[in-house]
Coordinates of C-alpha atoms in Angstrom, one line a residue:
Chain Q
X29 CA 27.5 25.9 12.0
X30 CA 25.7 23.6 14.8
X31 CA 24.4 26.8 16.3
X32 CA 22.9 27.8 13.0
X33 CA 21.4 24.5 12.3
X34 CA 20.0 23.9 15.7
X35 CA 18.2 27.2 15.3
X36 CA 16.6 26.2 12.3
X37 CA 15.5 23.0 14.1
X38 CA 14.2 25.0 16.7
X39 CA 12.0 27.1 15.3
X40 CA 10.6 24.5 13.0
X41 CA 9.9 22.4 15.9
X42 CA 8.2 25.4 17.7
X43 CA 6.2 26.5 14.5
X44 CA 4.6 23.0 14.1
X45 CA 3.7 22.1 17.9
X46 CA 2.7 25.8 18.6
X47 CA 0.6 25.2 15.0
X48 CA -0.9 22.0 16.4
X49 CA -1.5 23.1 19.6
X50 CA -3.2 26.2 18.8
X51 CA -5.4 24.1 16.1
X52 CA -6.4 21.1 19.1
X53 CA -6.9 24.3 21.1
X54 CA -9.5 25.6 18.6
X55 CA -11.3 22.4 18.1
X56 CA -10.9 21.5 21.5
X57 CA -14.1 19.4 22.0
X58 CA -13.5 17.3 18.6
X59 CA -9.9 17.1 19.7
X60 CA -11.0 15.6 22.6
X61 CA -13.6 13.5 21.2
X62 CA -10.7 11.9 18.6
X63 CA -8.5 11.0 21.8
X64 CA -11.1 8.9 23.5
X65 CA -11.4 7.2 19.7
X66 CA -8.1 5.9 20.1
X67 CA -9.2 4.0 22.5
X68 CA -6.2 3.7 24.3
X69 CA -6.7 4.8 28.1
X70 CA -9.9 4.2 30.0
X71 CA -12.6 7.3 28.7
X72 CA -12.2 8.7 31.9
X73 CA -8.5 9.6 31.6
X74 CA -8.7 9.4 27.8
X75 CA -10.8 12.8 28.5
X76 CA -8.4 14.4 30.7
X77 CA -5.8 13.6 28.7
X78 CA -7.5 15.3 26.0
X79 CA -8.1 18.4 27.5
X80 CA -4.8 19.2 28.8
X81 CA -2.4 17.8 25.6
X82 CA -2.9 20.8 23.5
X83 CA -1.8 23.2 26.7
X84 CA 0.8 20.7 27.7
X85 CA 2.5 21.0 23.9
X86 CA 1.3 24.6 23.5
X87 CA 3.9 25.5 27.0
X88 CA 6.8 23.0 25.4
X89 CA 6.7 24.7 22.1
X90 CA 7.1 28.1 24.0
X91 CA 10.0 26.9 26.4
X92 CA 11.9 26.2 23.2
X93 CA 11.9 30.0 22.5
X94 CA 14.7 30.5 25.5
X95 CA 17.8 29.3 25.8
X96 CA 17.4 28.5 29.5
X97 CA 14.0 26.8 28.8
X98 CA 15.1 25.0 25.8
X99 CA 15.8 21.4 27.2
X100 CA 13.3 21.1 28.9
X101 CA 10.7 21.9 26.2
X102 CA 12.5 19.4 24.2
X103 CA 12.0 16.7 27.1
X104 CA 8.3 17.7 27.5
X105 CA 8.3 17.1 23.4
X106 CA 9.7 13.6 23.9
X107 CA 7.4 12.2 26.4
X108 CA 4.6 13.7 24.2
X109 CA 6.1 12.6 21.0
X110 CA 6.8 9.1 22.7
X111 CA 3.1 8.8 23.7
X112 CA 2.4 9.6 20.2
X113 CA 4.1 7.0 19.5
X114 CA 2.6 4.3 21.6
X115 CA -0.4 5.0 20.5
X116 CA 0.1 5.5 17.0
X117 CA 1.6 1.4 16.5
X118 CA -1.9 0.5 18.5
X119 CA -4.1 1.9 16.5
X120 CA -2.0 0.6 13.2
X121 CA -1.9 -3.4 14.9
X122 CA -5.2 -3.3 15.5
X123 CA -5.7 -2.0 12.0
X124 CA -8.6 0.4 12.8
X125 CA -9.3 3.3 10.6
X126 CA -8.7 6.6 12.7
X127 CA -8.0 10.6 12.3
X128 CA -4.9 11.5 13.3
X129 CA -6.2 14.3 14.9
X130 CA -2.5 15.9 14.7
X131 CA -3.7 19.3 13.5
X132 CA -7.0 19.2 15.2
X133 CA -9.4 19.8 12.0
X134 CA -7.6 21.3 9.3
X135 CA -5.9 18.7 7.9
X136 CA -8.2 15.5 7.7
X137 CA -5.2 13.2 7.9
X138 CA -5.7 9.0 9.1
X139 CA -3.7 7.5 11.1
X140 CA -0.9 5.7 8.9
X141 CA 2.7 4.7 8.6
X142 CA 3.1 8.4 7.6
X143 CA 1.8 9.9 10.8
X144 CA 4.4 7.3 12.7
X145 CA 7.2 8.5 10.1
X146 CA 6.3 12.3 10.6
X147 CA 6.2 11.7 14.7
X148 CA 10.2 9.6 14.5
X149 CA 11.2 12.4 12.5
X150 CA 10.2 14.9 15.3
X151 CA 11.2 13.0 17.9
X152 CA 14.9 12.8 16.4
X153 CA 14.9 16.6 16.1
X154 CA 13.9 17.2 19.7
X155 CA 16.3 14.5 20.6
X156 CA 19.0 16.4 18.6
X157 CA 17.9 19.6 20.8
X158 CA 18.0 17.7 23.5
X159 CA 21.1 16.6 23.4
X160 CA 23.2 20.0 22.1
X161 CA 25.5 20.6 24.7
X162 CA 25.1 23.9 26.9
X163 CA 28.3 25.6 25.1
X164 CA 26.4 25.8 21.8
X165 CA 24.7 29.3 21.6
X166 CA 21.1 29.3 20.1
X167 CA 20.9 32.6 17.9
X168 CA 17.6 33.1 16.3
X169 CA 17.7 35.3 13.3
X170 CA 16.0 36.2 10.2
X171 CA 17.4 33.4 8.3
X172 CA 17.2 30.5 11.1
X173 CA 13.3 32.1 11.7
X174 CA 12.7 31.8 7.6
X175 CA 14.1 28.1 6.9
X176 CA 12.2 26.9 10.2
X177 CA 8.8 28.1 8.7
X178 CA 10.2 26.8 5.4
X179 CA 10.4 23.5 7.0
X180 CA 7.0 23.4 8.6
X181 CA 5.3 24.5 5.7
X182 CA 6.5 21.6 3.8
X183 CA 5.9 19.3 6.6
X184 CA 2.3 20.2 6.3
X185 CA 1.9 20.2 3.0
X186 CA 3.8 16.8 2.5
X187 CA 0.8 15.4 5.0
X188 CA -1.8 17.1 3.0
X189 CA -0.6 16.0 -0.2
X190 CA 0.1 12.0 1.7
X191 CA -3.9 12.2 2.1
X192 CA -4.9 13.3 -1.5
X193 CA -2.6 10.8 -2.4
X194 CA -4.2 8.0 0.1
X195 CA -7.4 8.8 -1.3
X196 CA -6.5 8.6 -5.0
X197 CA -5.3 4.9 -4.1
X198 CA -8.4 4.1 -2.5
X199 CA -10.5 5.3 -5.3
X200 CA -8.5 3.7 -8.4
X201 CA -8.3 -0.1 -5.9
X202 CA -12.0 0.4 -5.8
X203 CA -12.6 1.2 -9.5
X204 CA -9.9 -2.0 -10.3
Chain H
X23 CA 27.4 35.3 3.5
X24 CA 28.4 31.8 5.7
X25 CA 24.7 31.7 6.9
X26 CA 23.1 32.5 4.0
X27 CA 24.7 29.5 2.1
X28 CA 24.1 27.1 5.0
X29 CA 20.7 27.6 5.2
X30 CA 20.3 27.8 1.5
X31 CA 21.4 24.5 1.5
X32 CA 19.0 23.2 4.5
X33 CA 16.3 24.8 2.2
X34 CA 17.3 23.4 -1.2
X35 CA 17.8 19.5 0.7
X36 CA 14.2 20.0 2.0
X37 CA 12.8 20.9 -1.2
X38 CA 15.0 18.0 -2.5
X39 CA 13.4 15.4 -0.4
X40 CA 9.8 16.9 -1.1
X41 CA 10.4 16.6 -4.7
X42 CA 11.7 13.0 -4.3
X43 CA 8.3 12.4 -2.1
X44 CA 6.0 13.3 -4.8
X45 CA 8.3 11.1 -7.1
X46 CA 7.5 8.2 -5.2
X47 CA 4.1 9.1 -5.4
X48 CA 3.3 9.2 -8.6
X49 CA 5.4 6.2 -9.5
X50 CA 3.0 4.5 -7.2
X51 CA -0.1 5.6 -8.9
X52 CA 1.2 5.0 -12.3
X53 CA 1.6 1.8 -10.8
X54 CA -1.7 1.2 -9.5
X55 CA -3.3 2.9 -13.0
X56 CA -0.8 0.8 -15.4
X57 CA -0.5 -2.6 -13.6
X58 CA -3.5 -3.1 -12.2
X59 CA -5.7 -2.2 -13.4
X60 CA -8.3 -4.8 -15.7
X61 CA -7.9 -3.3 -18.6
X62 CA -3.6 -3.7 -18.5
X63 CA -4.1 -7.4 -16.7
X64 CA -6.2 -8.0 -20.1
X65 CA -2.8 -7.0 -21.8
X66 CA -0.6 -10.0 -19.6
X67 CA -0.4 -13.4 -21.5
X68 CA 0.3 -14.7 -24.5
X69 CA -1.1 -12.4 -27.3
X70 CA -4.6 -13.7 -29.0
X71 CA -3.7 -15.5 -32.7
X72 CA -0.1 -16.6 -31.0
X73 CA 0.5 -20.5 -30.8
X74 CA 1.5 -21.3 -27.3
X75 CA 5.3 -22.4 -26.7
X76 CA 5.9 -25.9 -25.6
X77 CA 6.0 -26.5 -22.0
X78 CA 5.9 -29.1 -19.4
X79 CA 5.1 -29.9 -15.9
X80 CA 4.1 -32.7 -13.7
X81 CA 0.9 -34.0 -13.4
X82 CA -0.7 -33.7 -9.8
X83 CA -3.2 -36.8 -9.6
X84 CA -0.4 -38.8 -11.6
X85 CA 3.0 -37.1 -10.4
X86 CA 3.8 -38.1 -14.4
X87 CA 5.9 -35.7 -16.6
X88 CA 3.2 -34.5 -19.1
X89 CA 4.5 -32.0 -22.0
X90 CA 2.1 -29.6 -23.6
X91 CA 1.2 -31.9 -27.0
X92 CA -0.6 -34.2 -24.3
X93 CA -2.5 -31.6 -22.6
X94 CA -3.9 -29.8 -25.7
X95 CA -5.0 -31.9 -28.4
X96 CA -8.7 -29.6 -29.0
X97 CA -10.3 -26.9 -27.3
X98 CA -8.8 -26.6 -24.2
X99 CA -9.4 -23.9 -21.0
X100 CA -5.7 -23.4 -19.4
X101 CA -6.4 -22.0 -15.6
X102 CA -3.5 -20.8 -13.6
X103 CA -4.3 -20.5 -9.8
X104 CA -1.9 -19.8 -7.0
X105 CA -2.3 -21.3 -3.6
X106 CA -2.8 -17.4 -1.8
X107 CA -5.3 -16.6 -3.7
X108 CA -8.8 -15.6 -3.2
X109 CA -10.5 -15.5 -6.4
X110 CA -8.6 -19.0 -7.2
X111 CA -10.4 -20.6 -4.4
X112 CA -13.7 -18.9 -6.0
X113 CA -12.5 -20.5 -9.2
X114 CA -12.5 -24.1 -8.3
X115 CA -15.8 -23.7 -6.6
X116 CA -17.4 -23.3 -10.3
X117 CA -14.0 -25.3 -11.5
X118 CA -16.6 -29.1 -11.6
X119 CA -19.9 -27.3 -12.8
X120 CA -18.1 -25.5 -15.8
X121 CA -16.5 -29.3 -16.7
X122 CA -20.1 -30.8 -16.7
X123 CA -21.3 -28.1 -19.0
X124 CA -18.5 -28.4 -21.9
X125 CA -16.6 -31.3 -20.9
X126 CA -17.4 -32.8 -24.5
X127 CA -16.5 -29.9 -26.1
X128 CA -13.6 -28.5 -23.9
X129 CA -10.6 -29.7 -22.0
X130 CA -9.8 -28.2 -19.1
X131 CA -6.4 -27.7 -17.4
X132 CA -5.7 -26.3 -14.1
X133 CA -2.1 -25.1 -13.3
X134 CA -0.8 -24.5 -10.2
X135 CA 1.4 -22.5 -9.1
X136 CA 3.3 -24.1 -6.1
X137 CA 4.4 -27.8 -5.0
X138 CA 2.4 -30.9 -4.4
X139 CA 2.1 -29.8 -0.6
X140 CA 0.7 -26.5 -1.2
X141 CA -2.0 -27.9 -3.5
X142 CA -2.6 -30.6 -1.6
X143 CA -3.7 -27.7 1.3
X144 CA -5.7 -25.6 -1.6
X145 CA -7.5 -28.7 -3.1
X146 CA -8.3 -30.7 -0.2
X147 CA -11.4 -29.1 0.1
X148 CA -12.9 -30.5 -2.7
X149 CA -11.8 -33.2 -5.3
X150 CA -11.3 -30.9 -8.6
X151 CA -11.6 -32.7 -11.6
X152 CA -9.7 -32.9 -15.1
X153 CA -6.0 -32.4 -15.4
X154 CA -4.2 -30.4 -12.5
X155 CA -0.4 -29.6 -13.4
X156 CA 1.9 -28.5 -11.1
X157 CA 3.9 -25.3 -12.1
X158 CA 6.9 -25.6 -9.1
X159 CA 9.1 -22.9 -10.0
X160 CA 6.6 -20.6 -11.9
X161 CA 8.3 -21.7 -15.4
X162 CA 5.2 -22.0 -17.2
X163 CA 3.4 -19.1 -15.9
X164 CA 6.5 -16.7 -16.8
X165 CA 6.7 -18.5 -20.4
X166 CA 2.9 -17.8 -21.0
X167 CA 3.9 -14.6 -19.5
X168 CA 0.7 -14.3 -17.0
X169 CA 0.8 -12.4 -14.1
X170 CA -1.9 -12.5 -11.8
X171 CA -3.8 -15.5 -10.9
X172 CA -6.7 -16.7 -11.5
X173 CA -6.0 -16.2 -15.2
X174 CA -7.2 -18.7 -18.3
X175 CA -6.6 -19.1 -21.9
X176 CA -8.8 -20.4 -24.3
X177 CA -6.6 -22.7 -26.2
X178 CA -7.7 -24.0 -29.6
X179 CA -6.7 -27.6 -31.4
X180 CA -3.9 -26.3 -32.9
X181 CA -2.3 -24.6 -29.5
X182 CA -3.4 -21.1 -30.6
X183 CA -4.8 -18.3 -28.5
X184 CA -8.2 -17.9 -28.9
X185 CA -9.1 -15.7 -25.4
X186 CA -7.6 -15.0 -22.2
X187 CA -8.4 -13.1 -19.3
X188 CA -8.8 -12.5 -15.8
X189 CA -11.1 -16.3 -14.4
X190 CA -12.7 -15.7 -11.4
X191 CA -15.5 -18.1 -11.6
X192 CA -18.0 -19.7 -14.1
X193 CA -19.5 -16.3 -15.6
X194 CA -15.6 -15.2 -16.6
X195 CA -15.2 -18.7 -18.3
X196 CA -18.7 -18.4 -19.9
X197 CA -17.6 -14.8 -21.2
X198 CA -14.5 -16.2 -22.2
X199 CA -16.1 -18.8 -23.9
X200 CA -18.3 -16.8 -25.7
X201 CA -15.6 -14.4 -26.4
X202 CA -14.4 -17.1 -28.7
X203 CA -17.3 -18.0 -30.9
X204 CA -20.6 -17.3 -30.6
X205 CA -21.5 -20.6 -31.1
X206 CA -21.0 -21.8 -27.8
X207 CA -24.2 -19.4 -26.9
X208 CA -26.4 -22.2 -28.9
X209 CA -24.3 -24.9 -27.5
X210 CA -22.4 -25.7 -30.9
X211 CA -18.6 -25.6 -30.3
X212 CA -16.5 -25.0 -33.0
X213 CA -13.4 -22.9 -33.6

């Protein structure tokens, strides 16, 4: 039953980094550009960073894919998740208005209690990865494969629909 | 057949929880569309044509026990601020200029939501004249059933409802004024 579950997790975890990755990857320069915004590291590393994030999840997402590999794409996943993180509860204190920049372009999503909800959910499922011992068997098939998509489809639609819902608010407070 | 349950029930808990999102959702723009708006904080307060229920508080500038027959014995302009409040502060800025201009023909009554201290902090700024009762434990704002502050009730001689709404400074108590009669347009009060 673990096995089963942990599959599922699995694949869901590699359809939404390899999703991101592949998105930052395709907007690379805006991507870029929205990781100096947060204003976190000096521009200089804040560019670097930029550039080699999207690769850097892009080969944790694929080390998932093998038993062998698996832990340590889910370590890779923390420290990225983690740095997500960090800079996620700066930009919220110092209440500036950001993109998220999560899915490069595609989804025009701010940077909210949402994002830092979506990013501790993550980071509990790679933590659960992380932490299966090395007796449990991963065994992808059709059905761990489906509910992982499943599950990334709805995490992406849940984001979308936070926005719309996020900009509903904003327009009825301004019409009040 | 065992996998295919299991992961019918990992799909049917996500779907569960998405459905349970968009619950929340629109719960909280009902909210925002039902409560707040102008229109439904024009519905708080004592209905229009109701006599107001007796109440009491304690005077401010006095710290004397003064019951409601003492407060309204004409036209009177019940104000209820909060100390928090923005458009309150906004309110008592106008508060002294709207008492010159009707002060013959109007009371006017400012209750506050909070303690002496807490006033004390809001009107220090600038002496607020007319009668200031303090409303410690929100008893008179839940009995006149108002909701948001800064909120007024034109109150005739007899204690009856005559307007209410939203106060935020002297052109909502002109409005309100003029909601009541047109009369006070040509500077004739009379209800």
């Amino acid at each position: 039953m673990l096995s089963l579950f942990i599959s599922a997790i699995v694949v869901h975890l590699f359809c939404i980094f390899s999703f991101s990755a592949l998105l930052k990857i395709l907007y690379y320069k805006n991507f870029i550009y929205m990781v100096i915004e947060y204003d976190i590291l000096p521009e200089a590393y804040s560019r670097v960073w930029g550039s080699i994030l999207p690769f850097i999840e892009l080969l944790a997402a694929l080390l998932l894919l093998q038993q062998s590999t698996l832990k340590y794409g889910a370590t890779v996943l923390l420290f990225l998740l983690f740095s997500f993180v960090y800079a996620v509860i700066m930009v919220l204190s110092s209440k500036r208005k950001l993109t998220c920049g999560c899915y490069g372009k595609l989804l025009d999503t701010e940077v909210d209690t949402f994002t830092l909800g979506k990013i501790i959910f993550l980071s509990i499922l790679s933590l659960m990865v992380l932490m299966i011992k090395s007796t449990v068997t991963i065994e992808h098939s059709f059905y761990s494969v489906g509910v992982g998509i499943y599950m990334t489809v709805f995490l992406l639609i849940t984001h979308k629909v936070w926005a719309i819902h996020q900009e509903s608010m904003r327009l009825l407070r301004k019409n009040n | 057949m065992e996998s295919f349950i299991f992961y019918s029930v990992i799909l049917l808990w996500t779907t569960q929880f998405f459905v349970l999102f968009l619950l929340v959702l629109l719960f909280r723009q009902f909210g925002e569309v039902y409560l707040k708006s102008g229109e439904s904080i024009s519905r708080d307060g004592i209905p229009i044509g109701e006599k107001l229920p007796d109440f009491e508080g304690q005077s401010y500038k006095t710290n004397s026990h003064l019951e409601k027959k003492q407060l309204i014995h004409r036209t009177t302009l019940l104000a209820f601020v909060s100390p928090e409040c923005k458009p309150c502060q906004e309110l008592l800025e106008d508060w002294n200029e709207a008492i010159v201009m009707y002060q013959e023909q109007i009371e006017f009554v400012l209750i506050f939501l909070g303690n002496k201290d807490r006033a004390q902090r809001l009107l220090m700024k600038q002496a607020i004249q007319g009668e200031i009762v303090l409303d410690h434990n929100r008893e008179i704002t839940s009995l006149l059933q108002v909701r948001i502050t800064p909120f007024c009730f034109i109150i005739d001689e007899t204690g009856v409802v005559r307007a209410k709404g939203l106060c935020g400074g002297r052109e909502h108590i002109d409005r309100l004024l003029f909601e009541t009669n047109d009369t006070f347009k040509k500077g004739v009060i009379k209800l």
